Short mmCIF file of C-alpha atoms in Angstrom, two decimals:
data_model
loop_
_atom_site.label_atom_id
_atom_site.label_comp_id
_atom_site.label_asym_id
_atom_site.label_seq_id
_atom_site.Cartn_x
_atom_site.Cartn_y
_atom_site.Cartn_z
CA MET A 29 89.68 97.21 137.95
CA TRP A 30 87.31 100.15 138.41
CA GLY A 31 88.81 101.33 141.65
CA HIS A 32 87.15 103.27 144.42
CA PRO A 33 85.42 106.45 143.22
CA LEU A 34 86.53 109.76 144.62
CA ARG A 35 84.01 112.62 144.64
CA VAL A 36 85.34 116.09 143.92
CA GLY A 37 82.94 118.98 143.46
CA GLY A 38 80.08 116.62 142.63
CA ALA A 39 82.23 114.77 140.05
CA GLU A 40 83.21 111.15 140.41
CA LEU A 41 86.77 110.35 139.42
CA CYS A 42 88.61 107.07 139.86
CA ASP A 43 91.96 106.74 141.49
CA THR A 44 92.95 103.91 139.18
CA GLN A 45 93.65 103.80 135.47
CA TRP A 46 91.85 105.85 132.84
CA LYS A 47 92.89 105.38 129.26
CA PHE A 48 92.43 108.21 126.82
CA CYS A 49 93.13 108.19 123.11
CA GLU A 50 94.08 111.48 121.54
CA GLY A 51 92.62 110.35 118.24
CA ALA A 52 93.38 110.67 114.61
CA ASP A 53 94.17 113.73 112.50
CA GLN A 54 92.17 114.94 109.58
CA PHE A 55 94.16 114.77 106.36
CA LEU A 56 94.95 118.35 105.53
CA SER A 57 97.80 120.46 104.26
CA GLY A 58 99.78 121.16 107.39
CA GLU A 59 97.69 118.71 109.37
CA THR A 60 100.22 118.64 112.25
CA GLY A 61 98.90 122.07 113.21
CA LEU A 62 95.41 120.99 114.29
CA GLY A 63 96.30 121.65 117.92
CA LYS A 64 95.91 118.16 119.40
CA SER A 65 98.75 118.52 121.90
CA THR A 66 97.66 122.02 122.86
CA LEU A 67 94.09 120.87 123.46
CA MET A 68 95.27 117.99 125.66
CA ASP A 69 97.42 120.39 127.70
CA THR A 70 94.43 122.72 128.04
CA LEU A 71 91.98 119.93 128.84
CA PHE A 72 93.99 118.57 131.76
CA ASN A 73 95.58 121.89 132.72
CA THR A 74 99.12 120.59 132.51
CA LYS A 75 102.06 120.45 130.15
CA PHE A 76 102.53 116.96 128.78
CA GLU A 77 106.15 116.35 127.95
CA GLY A 78 106.84 114.20 124.93
CA GLU A 79 109.15 113.81 121.97
CA PRO A 80 108.18 116.05 119.05
CA ALA A 81 106.81 114.17 116.06
CA THR A 82 108.80 114.53 112.84
CA HIS A 83 106.01 113.23 110.58
CA THR A 84 108.63 111.90 108.15
CA GLN A 85 108.03 108.17 108.66
CA PRO A 86 106.54 106.19 105.74
CA GLY A 87 103.55 104.91 107.74
CA VAL A 88 101.36 105.64 110.74
CA GLN A 89 102.97 105.11 114.13
CA LEU A 90 101.19 105.07 117.48
CA ARG A 91 103.01 106.70 120.35
CA SER A 92 101.78 105.98 123.88
CA ASN A 93 102.67 108.07 126.92
CA THR A 94 101.34 107.54 130.44
CA TYR A 95 101.14 110.32 133.01
CA ASP A 96 100.26 110.36 136.71
CA LEU A 97 98.19 113.47 137.36
CA GLN A 98 97.44 114.76 140.82
CA GLU A 99 95.00 117.45 141.89
CA SER A 100 94.49 117.88 145.62
CA ASN A 101 93.92 114.32 146.87
CA VAL A 102 92.68 113.02 143.54
CA GLY A 103 95.03 110.87 141.45
CA LEU A 104 94.51 110.13 137.79
CA LYS A 105 96.56 107.82 135.55
CA LEU A 106 96.22 109.13 132.03
CA THR A 107 97.52 107.42 128.91
CA ILE A 108 97.57 109.45 125.71
CA VAL A 109 98.06 107.52 122.47
CA SER A 110 98.83 109.77 119.54
CA THR A 111 98.64 108.65 115.92
CA VAL A 112 101.81 110.13 114.45
CA GLY A 113 101.84 110.43 110.67
CA PHE A 114 98.16 109.73 110.18
CA GLY A 115 97.13 111.09 106.78
CA ASP A 116 100.64 112.24 105.86
CA GLN A 117 101.09 109.59 103.18
CA ILE A 118 100.18 109.94 99.51
CA ASN A 119 98.40 106.58 99.63
CA LYS A 120 96.13 106.72 102.67
CA GLU A 121 94.19 103.53 101.92
CA ASP A 122 95.58 101.59 104.89
CA SER A 123 96.17 104.50 107.30
CA TYR A 124 93.57 103.16 109.73
CA LYS A 125 95.10 99.67 110.05
CA PRO A 126 97.84 100.48 112.63
CA ILE A 127 95.18 102.12 114.84
CA VAL A 128 92.85 99.10 114.61
CA GLU A 129 95.74 96.72 115.25
CA PHE A 130 96.83 98.71 118.31
CA ILE A 131 93.33 98.71 119.82
CA ASP A 132 92.93 94.97 119.12
CA ALA A 133 96.31 94.31 120.73
CA GLN A 134 95.11 95.95 123.96
CA PHE A 135 91.91 93.86 123.87
CA GLU A 136 93.95 90.71 123.26
CA ALA A 137 96.24 91.44 126.21
CA TYR A 138 93.22 91.87 128.49
CA LEU A 139 91.59 88.69 127.12
CA GLN A 140 94.74 86.68 127.78
CA GLU A 141 94.79 87.93 131.35
CA GLU A 142 91.11 87.13 131.73
CA LEU A 143 91.57 83.56 130.47
CA LYS A 144 94.29 82.76 133.00
CA ILE A 145 93.47 80.26 135.73
CA ARG A 146 94.68 82.65 138.40
CA ARG A 147 93.51 86.10 137.38
CA VAL A 148 94.57 89.34 139.04
CA LEU A 149 92.42 91.80 137.12
CA HIS A 150 92.21 94.16 140.11
CA THR A 151 95.95 94.86 139.78
CA TYR A 152 96.22 94.31 136.04
CA HIS A 153 97.47 97.30 134.04
CA ASP A 154 94.48 97.82 131.77
CA SER A 155 95.76 99.30 128.53
CA ARG A 156 92.45 99.34 126.64
CA ILE A 157 91.48 102.59 124.94
CA HIS A 158 88.40 104.21 126.49
CA ALA A 159 87.84 107.20 124.24
CA CYS A 160 88.98 108.46 120.88
CA LEU A 161 88.92 112.18 120.19
CA TYR A 162 88.78 112.36 116.42
CA PHE A 163 90.07 115.74 115.28
CA ILE A 164 88.41 117.20 112.18
CA ALA A 165 89.92 120.12 110.29
CA PRO A 166 87.74 123.25 110.22
CA THR A 167 87.19 123.23 106.47
CA GLY A 168 83.54 124.16 106.73
CA HIS A 169 82.68 121.82 103.86
CA SER A 170 82.45 118.08 104.57
CA LEU A 171 84.33 115.10 105.91
CA LYS A 172 87.07 113.57 103.82
CA SER A 173 86.92 109.95 102.73
CA LEU A 174 89.79 109.20 105.11
CA ASP A 175 87.70 110.46 108.04
CA LEU A 176 84.67 108.38 107.14
CA VAL A 177 86.64 105.19 106.45
CA THR A 178 88.69 105.48 109.65
CA MET A 179 85.74 106.24 111.92
CA LYS A 180 83.76 103.40 110.34
CA LYS A 181 86.60 101.00 111.12
CA LEU A 182 86.91 102.29 114.68
CA ASP A 183 83.29 102.72 115.79
CA SER A 184 82.95 99.07 116.88
CA LYS A 185 86.25 99.16 118.80
CA VAL A 186 86.35 102.46 120.65
CA ASN A 187 84.12 105.31 121.82
CA ILE A 188 84.51 108.00 119.15
CA ILE A 189 83.94 111.64 120.06
CA PRO A 190 84.31 113.82 116.94
CA ILE A 191 85.89 117.23 117.47
CA ILE A 192 86.17 120.19 115.13
CA ALA A 193 89.65 121.51 115.87
CA LYS A 194 90.55 125.22 115.80
CA SER A 195 86.91 126.12 115.39
CA ASP A 196 87.75 129.84 115.51
CA ALA A 197 89.02 129.48 111.94
CA ILE A 198 85.47 129.63 110.55
CA SER A 199 82.49 131.88 111.23
CA LYS A 200 79.69 130.95 113.60
CA SER A 201 77.15 130.43 110.80
CA GLU A 202 79.61 128.29 108.83
CA LEU A 203 80.33 126.29 111.98
CA THR A 204 76.64 125.54 112.54
CA LYS A 205 76.25 124.35 108.94
CA PHE A 206 79.47 122.34 109.22
CA LYS A 207 78.20 120.52 112.32
CA ILE A 208 74.95 119.63 110.56
CA LYS A 209 76.87 118.43 107.50
CA ILE A 210 79.19 116.24 109.60
CA THR A 211 76.29 114.69 111.52
CA SER A 212 74.41 113.98 108.30
CA GLU A 213 77.44 112.32 106.69
CA LEU A 214 78.11 110.19 109.75
CA VAL A 215 74.50 108.96 109.81
CA SER A 216 74.33 108.32 106.05
CA ASN A 217 77.57 106.32 106.17
CA GLY A 218 76.52 104.29 109.22
CA VAL A 219 79.25 105.62 111.51
CA GLN A 220 78.27 105.20 115.16
CA ILE A 221 79.85 107.82 117.38
CA TYR A 222 79.66 107.80 121.17
CA GLN A 223 76.36 109.10 122.51
CA PHE A 224 76.24 110.42 126.06
CA PRO A 225 73.87 108.15 128.04
CA THR A 226 70.40 109.39 128.88
CA ASP A 227 69.12 106.38 130.85
CA ASP A 228 70.32 107.83 134.17
CA GLU A 229 67.87 110.49 135.34
CA SER A 230 70.58 112.46 137.12
CA VAL A 231 72.47 113.14 133.89
CA ALA A 232 69.77 112.50 131.27
CA GLU A 233 68.93 116.17 130.73
CA ILE A 234 72.47 117.46 130.39
CA ASN A 235 73.60 114.51 128.27
CA GLY A 236 70.62 114.84 125.96
CA THR A 237 71.46 118.51 125.47
CA MET A 238 75.14 117.77 124.85
CA ASN A 239 74.36 115.07 122.29
CA ALA A 240 72.75 117.79 120.21
CA HIS A 241 76.04 119.77 120.27
CA LEU A 242 78.13 116.97 118.75
CA PRO A 243 80.60 117.29 117.17
CA PHE A 244 82.16 119.68 119.67
CA ALA A 245 83.85 122.75 118.20
CA VAL A 246 86.88 123.40 120.39
CA ILE A 247 89.81 125.75 120.79
CA GLY A 248 92.91 125.02 122.84
CA SER A 249 95.37 127.42 124.43
CA THR A 250 97.82 127.28 127.34
CA GLU A 251 98.35 131.04 127.22
CA GLU A 252 96.62 133.01 129.94
CA LEU A 253 95.48 136.57 129.32
CA LYS A 254 93.99 139.07 131.74
CA ILE A 255 90.37 139.66 130.82
CA GLY A 256 88.66 142.03 133.18
CA ASN A 257 89.93 141.15 136.61
CA LYS A 258 90.61 137.47 135.85
CA MET A 259 93.38 135.51 134.16
CA MET A 260 91.79 133.25 131.53
CA LYS A 261 93.04 130.86 128.89
CA ALA A 262 92.56 132.60 125.57
CA ARG A 263 93.97 133.22 122.12
CA GLN A 264 94.85 136.74 121.11
CA TYR A 265 94.23 137.83 117.51
CA PRO A 266 94.56 141.23 115.81
CA TRP A 267 90.79 141.42 115.61
CA GLY A 268 90.08 140.35 119.17
CA THR A 269 90.39 137.65 121.84
CA VAL A 270 88.93 134.12 121.85
CA GLN A 271 88.29 132.76 125.32
CA VAL A 272 88.75 128.99 125.59
CA GLU A 273 86.39 128.58 128.53
CA ASN A 274 83.73 130.91 127.20
CA GLU A 275 80.86 128.73 125.95
CA ALA A 276 79.79 131.50 123.58
CA HIS A 277 83.15 131.15 121.84
CA CYS A 278 83.61 127.36 121.66
CA ASP A 279 82.54 124.01 123.13
CA PHE A 280 85.70 123.40 125.17
CA VAL A 281 83.87 123.52 128.52
CA LYS A 282 81.18 121.14 127.20
CA LEU A 283 83.84 118.67 126.10
CA ARG A 284 85.69 118.86 129.43
CA GLU A 285 82.51 118.42 131.46
CA MET A 286 81.20 115.52 129.39
CA LEU A 287 84.55 113.76 129.13
CA ILE A 288 86.01 114.13 132.61
CA ARG A 289 83.22 115.09 135.00
CA VAL A 290 79.97 113.47 133.82
CA ASN A 291 80.68 110.47 131.60
CA MET A 292 84.14 109.17 132.45
CA GLU A 293 82.79 106.05 134.13
CA ASP A 294 80.32 105.41 131.31
CA LEU A 295 83.11 105.60 128.74
CA ARG A 296 84.99 102.92 130.65
CA GLU A 297 81.86 100.84 131.05
CA GLN A 298 81.05 101.11 127.35
CA THR A 299 84.59 100.05 126.48
CA HIS A 300 84.28 96.96 128.66
CA SER A 301 80.67 95.93 128.07
CA ARG A 302 80.37 96.81 124.38
CA HIS A 303 83.65 97.05 122.51
CA TYR A 304 85.68 94.54 124.51
CA GLU A 305 82.79 92.07 124.73
CA LEU A 306 82.36 92.23 120.94
CA TYR A 307 86.07 91.51 120.46
CA ARG A 308 85.99 88.77 123.10
CA ARG A 309 82.96 87.05 121.55
CA CYS A 310 84.41 87.14 118.03
CA LYS A 311 87.78 85.90 119.27
CA LEU A 312 86.32 83.00 121.25
CA GLU A 313 84.07 82.03 118.33
CA GLU A 314 87.16 81.95 116.12
CA MET A 315 88.73 79.60 118.67
CA GLY A 316 85.68 77.34 118.44
CA PHE A 317 83.96 78.19 121.73
CA LYS A 318 80.17 78.46 121.75
CA ASP A 319 77.50 79.02 124.37
CA THR A 320 75.13 76.35 123.05
CA ASP A 321 75.29 73.25 120.90
CA PRO A 322 73.13 72.66 117.78
CA ASP A 323 70.32 71.46 120.08
CA SER A 324 70.40 74.76 122.02
CA LYS A 325 71.81 73.00 125.05
CA PRO A 326 74.44 74.86 127.06
CA PHE A 327 78.04 73.88 126.53
CA SER A 328 80.33 73.46 129.46
CA LEU A 329 83.84 74.85 129.15
CA GLN A 330 85.29 71.37 129.72
CA GLU A 331 83.19 69.87 126.93
CA THR A 332 84.10 72.72 124.62
CA TYR A 333 87.76 72.30 125.49
CA GLU A 334 87.66 68.54 124.93
CA ALA A 335 85.79 68.95 121.64
CA LYS A 336 88.26 71.58 120.48
CA ARG A 337 91.19 69.47 121.65
CA ASN A 338 89.90 66.39 119.81
CA GLU A 339 89.28 68.49 116.73
CA PHE A 340 92.77 69.87 116.94
CA LEU A 341 94.31 66.42 117.44
CA GLY A 342 92.30 65.10 114.48
CA GLU A 343 93.50 67.96 112.30
CA LEU A 344 97.04 67.40 113.57
CA GLN A 345 96.93 63.68 112.72
CA LYS A 346 95.45 64.50 109.34
CA LYS A 347 98.23 66.97 108.66
CA GLU A 348 100.83 64.46 109.86
CA GLU A 349 99.41 61.81 107.52
CA GLU A 350 99.37 64.29 104.67
CA MET A 351 102.96 65.25 105.43
CA ARG A 352 103.96 61.57 105.64
CA GLN A 353 102.33 60.80 102.32
CA MET A 354 103.89 63.87 100.84
CA PHE A 355 107.27 62.78 102.20
CA VAL A 356 106.86 59.28 100.75
CA GLN A 357 105.79 60.77 97.43
CA ARG A 358 108.74 63.13 97.44
CA VAL A 359 111.10 60.24 98.24
CA LYS A 360 109.66 58.21 95.37
CA GLU A 361 109.96 61.14 93.04
CA LYS A 362 113.53 61.69 94.19
CA GLU A 363 114.38 58.01 93.70
CA ALA A 364 112.89 58.15 90.21
CA GLU A 365 114.92 61.26 89.48
CA LEU A 366 118.08 59.57 90.78
CA LYS A 367 117.42 56.44 88.71
CA GLU A 368 116.80 58.53 85.65
CA ALA A 369 119.99 60.47 86.33
CA GLU A 370 121.89 57.17 86.86
CA LYS A 371 120.52 55.82 83.59
CA GLU A 372 121.55 58.98 81.79
CA LEU A 373 125.04 58.72 83.33
CA HIS A 374 125.37 55.08 82.17
CA GLU A 375 124.24 56.01 78.69
CA LYS A 376 126.65 58.90 78.64
CA PHE A 377 129.43 56.61 79.89
CA ASP A 378 128.67 54.06 77.17
CA ARG A 379 128.68 56.78 74.53
CA LEU A 380 131.96 58.13 75.80
CA LYS A 381 133.42 54.61 75.98
CA LYS A 382 132.36 53.83 72.39
CA LEU A 383 133.66 57.21 71.28
CA HIS A 384 136.95 56.46 73.03
CA GLN A 385 137.22 53.07 71.35
CA ASP A 386 136.46 54.59 67.96
CA GLU A 387 139.06 57.28 68.51
CA LYS A 388 141.57 54.65 69.68
CA LYS A 389 140.93 52.52 66.58
CA LYS A 390 141.34 55.56 64.36
CA LEU A 391 144.59 56.40 66.08
CA GLU A 392 145.85 52.81 65.72
CA ASP A 393 144.91 52.78 62.04
CA LYS A 394 146.63 56.11 61.54
CA LYS A 395 149.69 54.85 63.39
CA LYS A 396 149.83 51.73 61.20
CA SER A 397 149.49 53.89 58.11
CA LEU A 398 152.29 56.11 59.32
CA ASP A 399 154.47 53.06 60.11
CA ASP A 400 153.90 51.73 56.55
CA GLU A 401 154.80 55.11 55.13
CA VAL A 402 157.96 55.21 57.28
CA ASN A 403 158.98 51.71 56.12
CA ALA A 404 158.32 52.58 52.50
CA PHE A 405 160.35 55.76 52.91
CA LYS A 406 163.22 53.80 54.43
CA GLN A 407 163.13 51.33 51.57
CA ARG A 408 163.19 54.13 48.99
CA LYS A 409 166.01 55.78 50.86
CA THR A 410 168.06 52.57 50.90
CA ALA A 411 167.49 52.02 47.18
CA ALA A 412 168.48 55.63 46.45
CA GLU A 413 171.67 55.27 48.48
CA LEU A 414 172.51 52.01 46.64
CA LEU A 415 171.98 53.62 43.26
CA GLN A 416 174.10 56.57 44.29
CA SER A 417 176.91 54.25 45.40
CA GLN A 418 176.82 52.28 42.17
CA GLY A 419 176.85 55.53 40.18
CA SER A 420 179.91 56.73 42.07
CA GLN A 421 181.82 53.47 41.34
CA ALA A 422 180.99 53.61 37.62
CA GLY A 423 182.16 57.20 37.38
CA GLY A 424 185.56 56.32 38.95
CA SER A 425 186.24 53.51 36.46
CA GLN A 426 185.64 55.77 33.47
CA THR A 427 187.95 58.41 34.87
CA LEU A 428 190.84 55.87 35.18
CA LYS A 429 190.25 54.72 31.66
CA ARG A 430 190.41 58.25 30.29
CA ASP A 431 193.63 58.91 32.20
CA LYS A 432 195.26 55.85 30.70
CA GLU A 433 194.25 56.84 27.27
CA LYS A 434 195.66 60.34 27.75
CA LYS A 435 198.95 58.90 28.97
CA ASN A 436 199.24 56.53 26.03
CA LEU A 437 198.61 59.32 23.59
CA GLY A 438 201.24 61.55 25.23
CA PHE A 439 203.80 58.82 25.25
CA LEU A 440 203.45 58.06 21.68
#
């Protein structure tokens, strides 16, 4: 995994993978202008191509880009993970979660590879994050709550190196006070930033001195200006020129030396031995693995596996029994519901049947009444016709009698 070290100018670099996290932005109006991309270009003396961030997404997105850098015969695989949209939201309460989840995902991938029966860690693409440059806006006042919360969530997962971005935006006296204020707030809030190691005598003196300069106040620029007889990276202002590599102007050189030349291997070692081991231990404990039993006797992996397997099978059988009982109970409840529904249907059918019979009886009674009325009407009609016929016959007889009388009178 660590590769074979290559020595260049007294510096040890590795020709294998080196993961580098660009870090998180400070929440600030116009926070996309803190100069993270410019500083990375300046730090590695190259132009990293990447898609421009729109910063219009609703949440934080992590964008990872891997580059193969080459200088003389030294190769370096560099992965930059930028936190796009960090602090852009109105509600920043959960802004740190995507970063934590991303780091944990890289740890989990490495753990899964490590737990394989046939491991190939020497060729495994290690995607763990080895350093986090946390960019702080040069306000000159204090850290924001977002900074403190995020760094507190990250300090057990990654090596945090705080950086004051665009440090030429404030005066030298304000910068000194700002550094002291940041350090005090980090200590009072229990945030553990990366400390350059002092246990190695060869680097103890320089690392001890550099620890006192944290957080580094940096300036980035890819523009080269002619200063004296040399071309130097600098920033030109109406009032003068700021030289990036001038230690009297900023801490860029200190950051580059500590990050790339002196402590690169220690950053990787700290990631593996501290942050990854913490994740690995917590993860295995969650899975039920332990180093010792209650009697402080060592556990073998086979015994732990068998115990965990039996525990899992017991829980599985318990869940199956619970599901079976639940199924039986649901079936009984469903049968009761169906019986109740059947009973209600029978009752409804009986009510409808009785109602139908009552309606039928009413209709039959009404029909009989109508038949009686029709018969009575027919009888009255017949009687009326008979009376009318008799009346007509009586009227004809009287008419004949009157005619005879008239004739007799006329004759006489």
